[in-house]
Tab-separated table of N, CA and C in Angstrom:
chain	number	residue	atom	x	y	z
A	168	MET	N	0.848	-1.168	0.000
A	168	MET	CA	0.000	0.000	0.000
A	168	MET	C	0.899	1.238	0.000
A	169	THR	N	0.751	2.086	-0.958
A	169	THR	CA	1.533	3.311	-1.028
A	169	THR	C	0.853	4.386	-0.206
A	170	ALA	N	1.652	5.102	0.590
A	170	ALA	CA	1.102	6.098	1.500
A	170	ALA	C	1.251	7.498	0.928
A	171	ASP	N	0.275	8.340	1.214
A	171	ASP	CA	0.338	9.755	0.908
A	171	ASP	C	1.288	10.383	1.928
A	172	ARG	N	2.227	11.211	1.495
A	172	ARG	CA	3.208	11.813	2.412
A	172	ARG	C	2.552	12.609	3.517
A	173	SER	N	1.330	13.072	3.347
A	173	SER	CA	0.695	13.884	4.371
A	173	SER	C	-0.063	13.053	5.398
A	174	SER	N	-0.140	11.730	5.210
A	174	SER	CA	-0.889	10.896	6.142
A	174	SER	C	-0.206	10.869	7.495
A	175	SER	N	-0.949	10.483	8.523
A	175	SER	CA	-0.399	10.465	9.872
A	175	SER	C	0.754	9.485	10.005
A	176	SER	N	0.767	8.411	9.213
A	176	SER	CA	1.844	7.433	9.318
A	176	SER	C	3.172	7.974	8.815
A	177	THR	N	3.172	9.020	8.022
A	177	THR	CA	4.414	9.570	7.483
A	177	THR	C	4.723	10.971	8.006
A	178	ALA	N	3.899	11.490	8.905
A	178	ALA	CA	4.061	12.872	9.373
A	178	ALA	C	5.409	13.101	10.045
A	179	ALA	N	5.859	12.177	10.894
A	179	ALA	CA	7.125	12.362	11.604
A	179	ALA	C	8.283	12.433	10.615
A	180	PHE	N	8.330	11.505	9.658
A	180	PHE	CA	9.409	11.531	8.678
A	180	PHE	C	9.320	12.781	7.811
A	181	SER	N	8.121	13.188	7.442
A	181	SER	CA	7.959	14.385	6.611
A	181	SER	C	8.534	15.610	7.316
A	182	ARG	N	8.314	15.718	8.617
A	182	ARG	CA	8.879	16.851	9.372
A	182	ARG	C	10.402	16.784	9.367
A	183	LEU	N	10.947	15.581	9.575
A	183	LEU	CA	12.398	15.428	9.568
A	183	LEU	C	12.964	15.730	8.180
A	184	HIS	N	12.318	15.220	7.151
A	184	HIS	CA	12.760	15.462	5.772
A	184	HIS	C	12.747	16.963	5.466
A	185	ASP	N	11.700	17.660	5.888
A	185	ASP	CA	11.622	19.106	5.662
A	185	ASP	C	12.765	19.834	6.367
A	186	ALA	N	13.114	19.389	7.587
A	186	ALA	CA	14.228	20.005	8.317
A	186	ALA	C	15.543	19.752	7.587
A	187	VAL	N	15.752	18.525	7.098
A	187	VAL	CA	16.972	18.188	6.366
A	187	VAL	C	17.112	19.066	5.127
A	188	ARG	N	16.009	19.325	4.453
A	188	ARG	CA	16.053	20.142	3.222
A	188	ARG	C	16.567	21.555	3.477
A	189	THR	N	16.495	22.044	4.720
A	189	THR	CA	17.006	23.386	5.029
A	189	THR	C	18.531	23.412	5.088
A	190	GLY	N	19.159	22.239	5.333
A	190	GLY	CA	20.604	22.189	5.481
A	190	GLY	C	21.094	22.689	6.831
A	191	ASP	N	20.189	22.974	7.750
A	191	ASP	CA	20.510	23.519	9.071
A	191	ASP	C	20.598	22.372	10.082
A	192	ALA	N	21.827	21.997	10.464
A	192	ALA	CA	22.035	20.858	11.367
A	192	ALA	C	21.367	21.078	12.724
A	193	GLU	N	21.336	22.309	13.210
A	193	GLU	CA	20.681	22.584	14.498
A	193	GLU	C	19.175	22.369	14.404
A	194	LEU	N	18.555	22.786	13.306
A	194	LEU	CA	17.126	22.549	13.109
A	194	LEU	C	16.851	21.053	12.995
A	195	VAL	N	17.708	20.333	12.311
A	195	VAL	CA	17.551	18.885	12.189
A	195	VAL	C	17.596	18.239	13.571
A	196	ALA	N	18.556	18.644	14.406
A	196	ALA	CA	18.676	18.082	15.761
A	196	ALA	C	17.431	18.390	16.595
A	197	ARG	N	16.924	19.611	16.511
A	197	ARG	CA	15.697	19.969	17.261
A	197	ARG	C	14.506	19.164	16.768
A	198	THR	N	14.418	18.978	15.459
A	198	THR	CA	13.314	18.210	14.881
A	198	THR	C	13.406	16.751	15.310
A	199	ILE	N	14.599	16.206	15.347
A	199	ILE	CA	14.783	14.834	15.832
A	199	ILE	C	14.243	14.722	17.249
A	200	ASP	N	14.553	15.687	18.109
A	200	ASP	CA	14.046	15.658	19.487
A	200	ASP	C	12.520	15.651	19.526
A	201	GLU	N	11.884	16.281	18.541
A	201	GLU	CA	10.424	16.387	18.515
A	201	GLU	C	9.733	15.168	17.911
A	202	VAL	N	10.360	14.512	16.930
A	202	VAL	CA	9.654	13.453	16.188
A	202	VAL	C	10.193	12.046	16.428
A	203	VAL	N	11.277	11.933	17.179
A	203	VAL	CA	11.901	10.633	17.419
A	203	VAL	C	11.780	10.287	18.906
A	204	GLU	N	11.426	9.041	19.183
A	204	GLU	CA	11.358	8.557	20.563
A	204	GLU	C	12.742	8.640	21.200
A	205	PRO	N	12.837	9.082	22.459
A	205	PRO	CA	14.140	9.152	23.126
A	205	PRO	C	14.869	7.803	23.156
A	206	GLY	N	14.141	6.705	23.210
A	206	GLY	CA	14.749	5.375	23.239
A	206	GLY	C	14.899	4.757	21.862
A	207	LEU	N	15.077	5.573	20.835
A	207	LEU	CA	15.200	5.094	19.457
A	207	LEU	C	16.154	3.911	19.345
A	208	ILE	N	15.725	2.902	18.595
A	208	ILE	CA	16.596	1.783	18.224
A	208	ILE	C	16.991	2.027	16.776
A	209	PHE	N	18.302	2.227	16.546
A	209	PHE	CA	18.812	2.625	15.233
A	209	PHE	C	19.707	1.510	14.714
A	210	HIS	N	19.232	0.793	13.681
A	210	HIS	CA	19.926	-0.383	13.162
A	210	HIS	C	20.921	-0.088	12.045
A	211	ALA	N	21.097	1.165	11.666
A	211	ALA	CA	22.055	1.519	10.611
A	211	ALA	C	23.445	1.653	11.236
A	212	PRO	N	24.487	1.209	10.530
A	212	PRO	CA	25.843	1.343	11.089
A	212	PRO	C	26.257	2.809	11.149
A	213	VAL	N	26.722	3.230	12.313
A	213	VAL	CA	27.158	4.611	12.507
A	213	VAL	C	28.636	4.573	12.884
A	214	PRO	N	29.504	5.185	12.070
A	214	PRO	CA	30.949	5.070	12.306
A	214	PRO	C	31.428	5.692	13.616
A	215	THR	N	30.648	6.539	14.257
A	215	THR	CA	31.117	7.236	15.462
A	215	THR	C	30.965	6.413	16.731
A	216	GLY	N	30.215	5.315	16.705
A	216	GLY	CA	30.063	4.479	17.878
A	216	GLY	C	28.947	4.894	18.826
A	217	VAL	N	28.272	6.012	18.583
A	217	VAL	CA	27.150	6.406	19.434
A	217	VAL	C	25.893	5.667	18.988
A	218	THR	N	24.864	5.663	19.827
A	218	THR	CA	23.642	4.922	19.530
A	218	THR	C	22.413	5.810	19.684
A	219	GLY	N	21.260	5.262	19.273
A	219	GLY	CA	19.969	5.908	19.483
A	219	GLY	C	19.843	7.271	18.848
A	220	VAL	N	19.150	8.161	19.552
A	220	VAL	CA	18.894	9.514	19.052
A	220	VAL	C	20.205	10.238	18.772
A	221	GLN	N	21.196	10.057	19.645
A	221	GLN	CA	22.482	10.738	19.446
A	221	GLN	C	23.137	10.285	18.154
A	222	ALA	N	23.009	9.005	17.808
A	222	ALA	CA	23.570	8.499	16.546
A	222	ALA	C	22.890	9.159	15.357
A	223	LEU	N	21.570	9.272	15.404
A	223	LEU	CA	20.834	9.897	14.308
A	223	LEU	C	21.250	11.358	14.142
A	224	LYS	N	21.378	12.079	15.235
A	224	LYS	CA	21.826	13.470	15.173
A	224	LYS	C	23.235	13.554	14.594
A	225	GLU	N	24.108	12.650	15.027
A	225	GLU	CA	25.496	12.644	14.553
A	225	GLU	C	25.561	12.385	13.050
A	226	VAL	N	24.762	11.441	12.566
A	226	VAL	CA	24.725	11.144	11.137
A	226	VAL	C	24.403	12.407	10.345
A	227	TRP	N	23.369	13.121	10.774
A	227	TRP	CA	22.970	14.317	10.028
A	227	TRP	C	23.986	15.440	10.168
A	228	THR	N	24.606	15.591	11.325
A	228	THR	CA	25.640	16.613	11.490
A	228	THR	C	26.797	16.350	10.540
A	229	VAL	N	27.274	15.101	10.497
A	229	VAL	CA	28.394	14.724	9.627
A	229	VAL	C	28.022	14.927	8.156
A	230	LEU	N	26.840	14.436	7.759
A	230	LEU	CA	26.436	14.551	6.349
A	230	LEU	C	26.287	16.000	5.917
A	231	LEU	N	25.649	16.834	6.737
A	231	LEU	CA	25.416	18.226	6.339
A	231	LEU	C	26.705	19.048	6.360
A	232	ARG	N	27.669	18.650	7.192
A	232	ARG	CA	28.972	19.325	7.190
A	232	ARG	C	29.752	18.928	5.934
A	233	ALA	N	29.699	17.651	5.574
A	233	ALA	CA	30.454	17.157	4.421
A	233	ALA	C	29.810	17.539	3.090
A	234	PHE	N	28.481	17.549	3.070
A	234	PHE	CA	27.718	17.812	1.841
A	234	PHE	C	26.703	18.921	2.136
A	235	PRO	N	27.134	20.183	2.203
A	235	PRO	CA	26.226	21.262	2.602
A	235	PRO	C	25.013	21.444	1.685
A	236	ASP	N	25.114	20.967	0.441
A	236	ASP	CA	23.988	21.072	-0.491
A	236	ASP	C	23.226	19.746	-0.598
A	237	LEU	N	23.368	18.880	0.406
A	237	LEU	CA	22.747	17.555	0.404
A	237	LEU	C	21.246	17.645	0.133
A	238	ARG	N	20.774	16.762	-0.742
A	238	ARG	CA	19.348	16.662	-1.052
A	238	ARG	C	18.946	15.201	-0.972
A	239	VAL	N	17.824	14.944	-0.319
A	239	VAL	CA	17.257	13.608	-0.232
A	239	VAL	C	15.929	13.656	-0.975
A	240	GLU	N	15.890	12.992	-2.116
A	240	GLU	CA	14.663	12.950	-2.907
A	240	GLU	C	13.955	11.622	-2.646
A	241	ILE	N	12.724	11.703	-2.218
A	241	ILE	CA	11.946	10.511	-1.923
A	241	ILE	C	11.422	9.931	-3.223
A	242	GLU	N	11.773	8.671	-3.484
A	242	GLU	CA	11.348	7.983	-4.698
A	242	GLU	C	10.074	7.173	-4.463
A	243	ASP	N	10.022	6.475	-3.330
A	243	ASP	CA	8.866	5.640	-2.995
A	243	ASP	C	8.594	5.709	-1.505
A	244	VAL	N	7.312	5.654	-1.146
A	244	VAL	CA	6.880	5.572	0.247
A	244	VAL	C	5.846	4.460	0.313
A	245	ILE	N	6.076	3.501	1.210
A	245	ILE	CA	5.133	2.403	1.398
A	245	ILE	C	4.855	2.303	2.889
A	246	ALA	N	3.582	2.324	3.261
A	246	ALA	CA	3.211	2.251	4.679
A	246	ALA	C	2.265	1.092	4.908
A	247	GLU	N	2.529	0.377	5.999
A	247	GLU	CA	1.638	-0.699	6.404
A	247	GLU	C	1.772	-0.873	7.908
A	248	GLY	N	0.655	-0.859	8.594
A	248	GLY	CA	0.687	-0.999	10.047
A	248	GLY	C	1.485	0.116	10.682
A	249	ASP	N	2.435	-0.247	11.540
A	249	ASP	CA	3.243	0.756	12.233
A	249	ASP	C	4.580	1.021	11.542
A	250	LYS	N	4.727	0.560	10.289
A	250	LYS	CA	5.993	0.745	9.573
A	250	LYS	C	5.802	1.541	8.285
A	251	VAL	N	6.821	2.335	7.973
A	251	VAL	CA	6.860	3.098	6.730
A	251	VAL	C	8.228	2.865	6.101
A	252	VAL	N	8.239	2.578	4.792
A	252	VAL	CA	9.477	2.346	4.052
A	252	VAL	C	9.671	3.505	3.071
A	253	TYR	N	10.892	4.025	3.054
A	253	TYR	CA	11.255	5.097	2.129
A	253	TYR	C	12.419	4.638	1.279
A	254	ARG	N	12.291	4.820	-0.040
A	254	ARG	CA	13.418	4.620	-0.960
A	254	ARG	C	13.782	6.001	-1.459
A	255	ASN	N	15.027	6.385	-1.221
A	255	ASN	CA	15.476	7.741	-1.519
A	255	ASN	C	16.679	7.738	-2.453
A	256	THR	N	16.863	8.869	-3.143
A	256	THR	CA	18.091	9.149	-3.873
A	256	THR	C	18.715	10.368	-3.219
A	257	VAL	N	19.986	10.241	-2.857
A	257	VAL	CA	20.702	11.316	-2.174
A	257	VAL	C	21.722	11.902	-3.141
A	258	THR	N	21.801	13.242	-3.174
A	258	THR	CA	22.802	13.930	-3.981
A	258	THR	C	23.466	15.000	-3.124
A	259	GLY	N	24.677	15.347	-3.486
A	259	GLY	CA	25.375	16.409	-2.771
A	259	GLY	C	26.769	16.591	-3.320
A	260	THR	N	27.406	17.680	-2.894
A	260	THR	CA	28.765	18.002	-3.304
A	260	THR	C	29.666	17.912	-2.084
A	261	HIS	N	30.755	17.179	-2.205
A	261	HIS	CA	31.668	16.920	-1.084
A	261	HIS	C	32.540	18.150	-0.825
A	262	LEU	N	32.094	18.984	0.126
A	262	LEU	CA	32.792	20.232	0.423
A	262	LEU	C	33.356	20.285	1.836
A	263	GLY	N	33.182	19.201	2.609
A	263	GLY	CA	33.711	19.131	3.973
A	263	GLY	C	34.258	17.738	4.240
A	264	GLU	N	35.049	17.604	5.310
A	264	GLU	CA	35.646	16.315	5.666
A	264	GLU	C	34.553	15.267	5.839
A	265	TYR	N	34.825	14.048	5.338
A	265	TYR	CA	33.857	12.956	5.445
A	265	TYR	C	34.601	11.639	5.547
A	266	ARG	N	34.400	10.928	6.647
A	266	ARG	CA	35.026	9.615	6.869
A	266	ARG	C	36.542	9.681	6.669
A	267	GLY	N	37.138	10.774	7.141
A	267	GLY	CA	38.587	10.936	7.029
A	267	GLY	C	39.063	11.436	5.682
A	268	LEU	N	38.141	11.692	4.775
A	268	LEU	CA	38.482	12.138	3.424
A	268	LEU	C	38.328	13.658	3.335
A	269	ALA	N	39.407	14.336	2.957
A	269	ALA	CA	39.357	15.785	2.773
A	269	ALA	C	38.379	16.119	1.644
A	270	PRO	N	37.809	17.317	1.646
A	270	PRO	CA	36.865	17.697	0.592
A	270	PRO	C	37.453	17.509	-0.800
A	271	THR	N	36.655	16.921	-1.686
A	271	THR	CA	37.098	16.665	-3.059
A	271	THR	C	36.413	17.585	-4.070
A	272	GLY	N	35.295	18.183	-3.677
A	272	GLY	CA	34.522	18.980	-4.624
A	272	GLY	C	33.691	18.123	-5.568
A	273	ARG	N	33.761	16.818	-5.420
A	273	ARG	CA	33.024	15.906	-6.300
A	273	ARG	C	31.562	15.794	-5.873
A	274	SER	N	30.728	15.535	-6.862
A	274	SER	CA	29.304	15.301	-6.605
A	274	SER	C	29.064	13.816	-6.389
A	275	VAL	N	28.101	13.523	-5.530
A	275	VAL	CA	27.711	12.133	-5.304
A	275	VAL	C	26.217	11.986	-5.560
A	276	ARG	N	25.860	10.761	-5.917
A	276	ARG	CA	24.458	10.381	-6.104
A	276	ARG	C	24.380	8.904	-5.736
A	277	TYR	N	23.574	8.588	-4.720
A	277	TYR	CA	23.475	7.205	-4.268
A	277	TYR	C	22.084	6.934	-3.706
A	278	GLY	N	21.770	5.666	-3.593
A	278	GLY	CA	20.463	5.270	-3.112
A	278	GLY	C	20.497	4.803	-1.671
A	279	GLU	N	19.340	4.849	-1.058
A	279	GLU	CA	19.177	4.351	0.297
A	279	GLU	C	17.738	3.909	0.501
A	280	ILE	N	17.563	2.978	1.420
A	280	ILE	CA	16.231	2.509	1.794
A	280	ILE	C	16.172	2.495	3.317
A	281	PHE	N	15.133	3.091	3.865
A	281	PHE	CA	14.948	3.105	5.311
A	281	PHE	C	13.561	2.593	5.666
A	282	VAL	N	13.510	1.813	6.735
A	282	VAL	CA	12.245	1.352	7.311
A	282	VAL	C	12.135	2.002	8.681
A	283	PHE	N	11.026	2.673	8.911
A	283	PHE	CA	10.761	3.325	10.189
A	283	PHE	C	9.599	2.625	10.879
A	284	ARG	N	9.777	2.304	12.159
A	284	ARG	CA	8.656	1.828	12.965
A	284	ARG	C	8.222	2.992	13.837
A	285	LEU	N	6.918	3.240	13.825
A	285	LEU	CA	6.364	4.361	14.569
A	285	LEU	C	5.661	3.875	15.824
A	286	ALA	N	5.714	4.692	16.858
A	286	ALA	CA	4.984	4.420	18.093
A	286	ALA	C	4.471	5.761	18.600
A	287	GLY	N	3.169	5.871	18.735
A	287	GLY	CA	2.597	7.130	19.205
A	287	GLY	C	2.883	8.297	18.292
A	288	GLY	N	3.001	8.032	16.982
A	288	GLY	CA	3.251	9.101	16.020
A	288	GLY	C	4.708	9.538	15.929
A	289	ARG	N	5.581	8.873	16.689
A	289	ARG	CA	7.009	9.215	16.675
A	289	ARG	C	7.827	8.042	16.133
A	290	ILE	N	8.995	8.351	15.602
A	290	ILE	CA	9.886	7.320	15.074
A	290	ILE	C	10.522	6.596	16.261
A	291	ALA	N	10.290	5.270	16.346
A	291	ALA	CA	10.787	4.487	17.475
A	291	ALA	C	11.926	3.548	17.081
A	292	GLU	N	11.998	3.193	15.797
A	292	GLU	CA	13.013	2.245	15.350
A	292	GLU	C	13.295	2.499	13.875
A	293	ILE	N	14.579	2.376	13.509
A	293	ILE	CA	14.996	2.620	12.121
A	293	ILE	C	15.936	1.505	11.667
A	294	TRP	N	15.658	0.981	10.486
A	294	TRP	CA	16.573	0.081	9.784
A	294	TRP	C	17.001	0.826	8.532
A	295	GLY	N	18.286	0.829	8.214
A	295	GLY	CA	18.742	1.563	7.048
A	295	GLY	C	19.724	0.792	6.202
A	296	VAL	N	19.587	0.944	4.884
A	296	VAL	CA	20.530	0.391	3.925
A	296	VAL	C	20.940	1.553	3.017
A	297	VAL	N	22.215	1.919	3.094
A	297	VAL	CA	22.744	3.045	2.332
A	297	VAL	C	23.865	2.527	1.439
A	298	ASP	N	23.870	2.949	0.175
A	298	ASP	CA	24.894	2.514	-0.769
A	298	ASP	C	26.178	3.321	-0.549
A	299	VAL	N	26.847	3.041	0.578
A	299	VAL	CA	28.070	3.748	0.933
A	299	VAL	C	29.197	3.426	-0.049
A	300	LEU	N	29.244	2.207	-0.562
A	300	LEU	CA	30.286	1.837	-1.520
A	300	LEU	C	30.227	2.739	-2.761
A	301	SER	N	29.019	2.944	-3.288
A	301	SER	CA	28.852	3.828	-4.442
A	301	SER	C	29.278	5.253	-4.091
A	302	GLN	N	28.889	5.700	-2.923
A	302	GLN	CA	29.235	7.040	-2.449
A	302	GLN	C	30.757	7.192	-2.385
A	303	LEU	N	31.445	6.240	-1.765
A	303	LEU	CA	32.896	6.321	-1.614
A	303	LEU	C	33.623	6.190	-2.951
A	304	ARG	N	33.075	5.389	-3.868
A	304	ARG	CA	33.669	5.298	-5.226
A	304	ARG	C	33.606	6.656	-5.913
A	305	GLN	N	32.463	7.308	-5.814
A	305	GLN	CA	32.294	8.608	-6.461
A	305	GLN	C	33.224	9.661	-5.871
A	306	LEU	N	33.600	9.480	-4.603
A	306	LEU	CA	34.515	10.416	-3.950
A	306	LEU	C	35.976	10.059	-4.220
A	307	GLY	N	36.213	8.918	-4.877
A	307	GLY	CA	37.569	8.491	-5.183
A	307	GLY	C	38.263	7.796	-4.031
A	308	ALA	N	37.521	7.462	-2.971
A	308	ALA	CA	38.108	6.798	-1.802
A	308	ALA	C	38.214	5.296	-1.992
A	309	VAL	N	37.415	4.741	-2.902
A	309	VAL	CA	37.413	3.307	-3.195
A	309	VAL	C	37.427	3.173	-4.715
A	310	HIS	N	38.261	2.272	-5.206
A	310	HIS	CA	38.344	2.070	-6.654
A	310	HIS	C	37.626	0.789	-7.037
A	311	ALA	N	37.030	0.796	-8.211
A	311	ALA	CA	36.241	-0.355	-8.683
A	311	ALA	C	37.071	-1.601	-8.823
């Protein structure tokens, strides 16, 4: 079942997505505090070693610092029960340090899929699959 982005099942993610589109890491962090459960279970690998809400905030801080023009375009939204799946295409220009790599000025374009479990209208659990290999190849950090 495909969900309308304005439905209640996608409202929390829509608010977070809107904050990300501003490129303002502080707004993203405040929005996370508003739409994410404090006990968030975050199943995506985070290189910094932090967990939960702090991991999610750290991910966005790192990404927005490295790719200040970062854009997340939603390709598909599927909602069923307490879960919502998003397939996104991410683009940006590498203008800040990222994973130990100095800015290259190169553009990246990669895909990601996230599953969100909601509880009480807030994001309670996240599973993520991000094409980091493609991202790192485009930055010249990994060769084919």
